[in-house]
Amino acid sequence: MKLLRYGPAGQELPGLLDAQGRIRALSPLLRDITPELLSDEALNQLRAIDPEKLPLVAGQPRLGAPVAGTRQFIAVGVNYALHAEEASMAVPKEPIVFNKSITCIGGANDDIVIPPGSKGVDWEVELGFVIGKPAYQVPKARALDYVAGYFTANDVSEREWQLQRGGQFVKGKSPPTFGPVGPWLVTRDEVPDPQNLRLNLQVNGITRQDGSTRDMLFGVAWLIEHLTGFFRLEPGDLVITGTPAGVAYGMKPPVYLQPGDVVTLEVEGLGRQTQRVRGS
């Protein structure tokens, strides 16, 4: 099942994608796709609905983030060995974990806005997942049971702010528009192995990243065990899992995003994003 939210920013309505790739409205049945609707029980009730009996949404509306009410946006850095090499960083013994502000979350095809004073806006295609039930001290063997679904993400990053302005990565990871997620949430039952998915990103039609989640240093289940060993994850929380090699920061010299660029990315089976870059 592919759940989504469509409509103008701040006015999104709930929907799902039918077998023909058309948007069906869920608004006659529920107000929004919120954290309490991500439990196994609630998702099973949604799964029992016949999409053909839901209203068809006309046209190609904007797609917002597929989940409303997210409390935490957690990211993992340097989770692919080749990315560590290109960034001249040591392969970590444990995951590098940081926050992205929830105010950076946006729709899959929303513009990326270069903030004032920015010197280096970069791209990062990533596999993301959404937590479906409260998770604390979760063992790896049961970790995937806590995932409601998976999504494509672009961990947009301002490298100078991230790496040279002191403090934590969150500074360079959180400007508005730096967290495109979606286009939809693909429920766990449709992703039998999150460690066997291709990732691809292009800038202006040129492939910059082409990798596989097989190459992650710390897989999804391992990450859930690790993260929940330190703090509690709640339903609706987003976690993105790191990026393969091919970011602008690793180029010599770096070639960062500029107004007018077009970024296209996807994770196998989870949907494609297309973002235009513009100045503020």
Coordinates of C-alpha atoms in Angstrom, one line a residue:
M1 CA 0.0 0.0 0.0
K2 CA 1.2 3.4 -0.9
L3 CA -0.1 6.2 1.3
L4 CA 0.3 9.9 0.3
R5 CA -0.9 13.4 1.0
Y6 CA -1.8 15.8 -1.8
G7 CA -2.7 19.4 -2.1
P8 CA -1.2 22.9 -1.4
A9 CA 1.4 23.1 1.4
G10 CA -0.4 23.2 4.8
Q11 CA -3.7 22.0 3.3
E12 CA -2.8 18.4 2.3
L13 CA -5.5 15.7 2.1
P14 CA -4.9 12.0 2.6
G15 CA -4.9 9.6 -0.3
L16 CA -3.4 6.4 -1.6
L17 CA -2.1 5.2 -4.9
D18 CA -4.2 2.5 -6.7
A19 CA -2.9 -0.4 -8.8
Q20 CA -3.0 1.8 -11.9
G21 CA -0.9 4.6 -10.3
R22 CA -3.8 6.9 -9.8
I23 CA -4.5 8.9 -6.6
R24 CA -7.5 7.9 -4.6
A25 CA -9.0 10.2 -2.0
L26 CA -9.0 9.0 1.6
S27 CA -10.6 12.2 2.9
P28 CA -14.2 10.6 3.0
L29 CA -12.8 8.2 5.6
L30 CA -10.1 10.0 7.6
R31 CA -8.9 13.5 8.3
D32 CA -5.2 13.0 7.6
I33 CA -2.4 10.4 7.7
T34 CA -1.2 11.0 11.2
P35 CA 1.0 9.0 13.6
E36 CA -1.9 7.1 15.2
L37 CA -2.8 5.7 11.8
L38 CA 0.6 4.0 11.4
S39 CA 0.1 1.1 13.7
D40 CA -0.2 -2.4 12.3
E41 CA -3.9 -2.5 13.2
A42 CA -4.7 0.8 11.6
L43 CA -2.8 0.0 8.5
N44 CA -4.5 -3.3 8.2
Q45 CA -7.9 -1.5 8.3
L46 CA -6.7 0.8 5.5
R47 CA -5.4 -2.1 3.5
A48 CA -8.9 -3.7 3.6
I49 CA -10.4 -0.7 1.8
D50 CA -11.1 -1.3 -1.9
P51 CA -9.4 1.6 -3.7
E52 CA -11.9 1.4 -6.6
K53 CA -14.6 2.6 -4.2
L54 CA -12.7 5.7 -3.3
P55 CA -13.0 9.0 -5.3
L56 CA -10.5 9.4 -8.0
V57 CA -8.3 12.6 -7.7
A58 CA -8.2 14.5 -11.0
G59 CA -5.0 16.0 -12.4
Q60 CA -1.5 15.9 -10.9
P61 CA -1.7 17.7 -7.6
R62 CA 1.3 18.6 -5.5
L63 CA 2.4 15.8 -3.2
G64 CA 3.3 16.7 0.3
A65 CA 5.2 14.7 2.9
P66 CA 3.3 11.4 3.2
V67 CA 2.9 11.6 7.0
A68 CA 1.7 14.6 9.1
G69 CA 2.6 15.2 12.7
T70 CA 6.2 14.0 12.7
R71 CA 7.9 14.8 16.0
Q72 CA 11.5 13.8 15.2
F73 CA 13.5 13.7 12.0
I74 CA 16.6 11.6 12.6
A75 CA 19.4 11.2 10.1
V76 CA 22.4 8.9 9.9
G77 CA 25.7 10.1 8.4
V78 CA 28.6 8.3 6.8
N79 CA 26.7 5.0 6.5
Y80 CA 28.4 3.9 3.2
A81 CA 32.1 3.1 3.1
L82 CA 32.7 4.8 -0.3
H83 CA 30.9 7.9 0.9
A84 CA 33.2 8.0 3.9
E85 CA 36.2 7.8 1.5
E86 CA 35.1 10.6 -0.7
A87 CA 34.4 12.8 2.3
S88 CA 37.8 12.0 3.8
M89 CA 36.2 10.7 6.9
A90 CA 37.0 7.5 8.8
V91 CA 34.5 4.6 8.6
P92 CA 32.6 5.0 11.9
K93 CA 32.5 2.1 14.4
E94 CA 29.0 3.3 15.4
P95 CA 26.5 5.3 13.4
I96 CA 26.9 9.1 13.2
V97 CA 23.5 10.3 14.3
F98 CA 22.1 13.8 14.0
N99 CA 18.8 15.7 13.7
K100 CA 17.2 17.5 10.9
S101 CA 14.7 20.1 12.0
I102 CA 11.1 19.0 11.3
T103 CA 10.6 22.5 9.7
C104 CA 12.7 21.4 6.7
I105 CA 10.3 18.6 5.7
G106 CA 8.7 19.1 2.3
G107 CA 7.1 17.3 -0.5
A108 CA 9.0 15.1 -3.0
N109 CA 8.8 17.6 -5.9
D110 CA 8.9 20.9 -4.0
D111 CA 11.6 23.3 -5.0
I112 CA 14.9 23.3 -3.1
V113 CA 15.5 26.9 -2.0
I114 CA 19.1 28.0 -1.5
P115 CA 19.2 30.1 1.7
P116 CA 20.8 33.5 1.9
G117 CA 24.5 33.3 2.6
S118 CA 24.8 29.7 1.5
K119 CA 28.1 28.6 -0.1
G120 CA 27.6 24.9 -0.8
V121 CA 24.2 23.2 -1.2
D122 CA 24.6 19.5 -1.8
W123 CA 22.4 16.4 -2.5
E124 CA 22.1 13.0 -0.8
V125 CA 19.7 10.3 -2.0
E126 CA 18.7 8.1 1.0
L127 CA 16.4 5.3 2.1
G128 CA 14.0 6.5 4.8
F129 CA 11.6 4.8 7.1
V130 CA 8.8 5.8 9.4
I131 CA 8.2 4.4 12.8
G132 CA 4.8 2.8 13.4
K133 CA 4.7 2.2 17.1
P134 CA 6.6 3.4 20.2
A135 CA 10.1 1.9 20.1
Y136 CA 12.6 1.8 23.0
Q137 CA 15.2 -0.8 23.7
V138 CA 14.2 -2.8 20.6
P139 CA 16.3 -5.9 19.7
K140 CA 17.5 -6.2 16.1
A141 CA 15.6 -9.4 15.6
R142 CA 12.3 -7.6 16.0
A143 CA 13.3 -4.2 14.8
L144 CA 11.6 -4.2 11.4
D145 CA 8.3 -4.9 13.1
Y146 CA 8.4 -1.3 14.3
V147 CA 8.6 0.2 10.8
A148 CA 5.3 1.4 9.3
G149 CA 6.8 1.9 5.9
Y150 CA 9.7 3.3 3.7
F151 CA 10.2 6.3 1.5
T152 CA 12.7 8.1 -0.7
A153 CA 14.5 11.1 0.8
N154 CA 16.9 13.8 -0.3
D155 CA 19.0 14.8 2.7
V156 CA 19.8 18.3 1.2
S157 CA 22.8 19.7 3.0
E158 CA 24.7 23.1 3.2
R159 CA 28.2 21.8 3.6
E160 CA 29.9 25.0 4.9
W161 CA 27.2 25.3 7.6
Q162 CA 27.4 21.6 8.4
L163 CA 31.2 21.2 8.7
Q164 CA 32.8 24.6 9.2
R165 CA 30.4 26.6 11.4
G166 CA 30.9 24.7 14.7
G167 CA 28.4 22.7 16.7
Q168 CA 26.4 19.9 15.2
F169 CA 25.4 18.9 11.7
V170 CA 21.9 20.1 12.2
K171 CA 22.9 23.7 11.2
G172 CA 23.6 22.6 7.6
K173 CA 20.8 20.1 7.4
S174 CA 17.8 22.0 8.4
P175 CA 17.0 25.1 6.3
P176 CA 13.4 25.1 4.9
T177 CA 13.0 22.8 1.9
F178 CA 16.1 20.7 2.9
G179 CA 14.0 17.6 3.7
P180 CA 12.0 16.4 0.7
V181 CA 10.3 13.1 1.5
G182 CA 8.0 10.8 -0.5
P183 CA 6.3 10.9 -2.9
W184 CA 4.5 8.3 -0.8
L185 CA 4.9 6.0 2.1
V186 CA 5.3 2.4 1.0
T187 CA 4.1 0.1 3.8
R188 CA 6.4 -2.5 5.2
D189 CA 4.7 -5.5 3.6
E190 CA 5.7 -4.3 0.2
V191 CA 9.4 -4.0 1.0
P192 CA 10.5 -7.5 2.0
D193 CA 14.2 -6.6 2.2
P194 CA 15.2 -2.9 2.8
Q195 CA 18.9 -4.0 2.4
N196 CA 18.5 -4.8 -1.3
L197 CA 17.3 -1.5 -2.9
R198 CA 19.0 0.5 -5.6
L199 CA 19.5 4.3 -5.1
N200 CA 20.0 6.7 -7.9
L201 CA 20.4 10.5 -8.2
Q202 CA 20.9 12.7 -11.2
V203 CA 21.6 16.4 -11.5
N204 CA 20.5 18.0 -14.8
G205 CA 20.3 14.4 -16.3
I206 CA 23.8 13.4 -15.2
T207 CA 24.1 10.5 -12.8
R208 CA 25.8 11.5 -9.7
Q209 CA 24.9 8.7 -7.3
D210 CA 24.2 5.1 -8.1
G211 CA 24.3 2.6 -5.2
S212 CA 22.5 0.0 -3.2
T213 CA 21.4 -0.3 0.4
R214 CA 23.3 -3.6 0.4
D215 CA 26.4 -1.4 0.9
M216 CA 25.2 0.3 4.1
L217 CA 27.5 -0.1 7.0
F218 CA 24.6 -0.3 9.5
G219 CA 21.3 -1.7 8.1
V220 CA 17.8 -0.6 9.1
A221 CA 17.3 -3.2 11.8
W222 CA 20.7 -2.5 13.3
L223 CA 20.0 1.2 13.3
I224 CA 16.7 0.8 15.1
E225 CA 18.3 -1.4 17.8
H226 CA 21.1 1.2 18.1
L227 CA 18.9 4.3 18.2
T228 CA 16.3 2.9 20.6
G229 CA 19.1 1.9 22.9
F230 CA 19.6 5.6 23.6
F231 CA 16.2 7.2 23.1
R232 CA 12.5 6.5 22.3
L233 CA 11.2 6.7 18.8
E234 CA 7.5 7.5 18.4
P235 CA 5.0 6.8 15.7
G236 CA 5.4 9.1 12.8
D237 CA 9.1 9.8 13.4
L238 CA 11.2 9.8 10.3
V239 CA 14.7 8.2 10.0
I240 CA 16.9 8.5 7.0
T241 CA 19.8 6.1 6.7
G242 CA 22.8 7.7 4.9
T243 CA 23.8 8.2 1.3
P244 CA 26.1 6.4 -1.1
A245 CA 29.1 8.0 -2.8
G246 CA 28.7 10.7 -5.4
V247 CA 27.8 13.9 -3.5
A248 CA 29.1 17.3 -4.6
Y249 CA 31.3 17.6 -1.6
G250 CA 33.3 14.7 -2.8
M251 CA 34.0 16.2 -6.2
K252 CA 37.3 18.0 -6.8
P253 CA 36.5 20.8 -6.9
P254 CA 33.0 20.5 -5.4
V255 CA 30.2 21.4 -7.8
Y256 CA 27.3 22.5 -5.6
L257 CA 23.7 23.1 -6.6
Q258 CA 22.9 26.3 -8.4
P259 CA 19.6 28.1 -9.2
G260 CA 18.1 26.4 -12.3
D261 CA 19.5 22.9 -11.5
V262 CA 17.1 20.0 -11.5
V263 CA 17.6 17.1 -9.1
T264 CA 16.0 13.7 -9.8
L265 CA 16.3 10.8 -7.4
E266 CA 14.7 7.5 -6.4
V267 CA 15.0 4.5 -4.3
E268 CA 13.9 1.3 -6.0
G269 CA 10.2 0.7 -5.5
L270 CA 9.6 3.7 -3.3
G271 CA 9.0 6.4 -5.9
R272 CA 10.8 9.2 -7.7
Q273 CA 11.5 12.8 -6.6
T274 CA 12.2 15.8 -8.9
Q275 CA 13.3 19.1 -7.4
R276 CA 14.1 22.4 -9.1
V277 CA 16.7 24.6 -7.4
R278 CA 16.1 28.3 -6.9
G279 CA 17.4 31.2 -4.9
S280 CA 15.6 32.6 -1.9

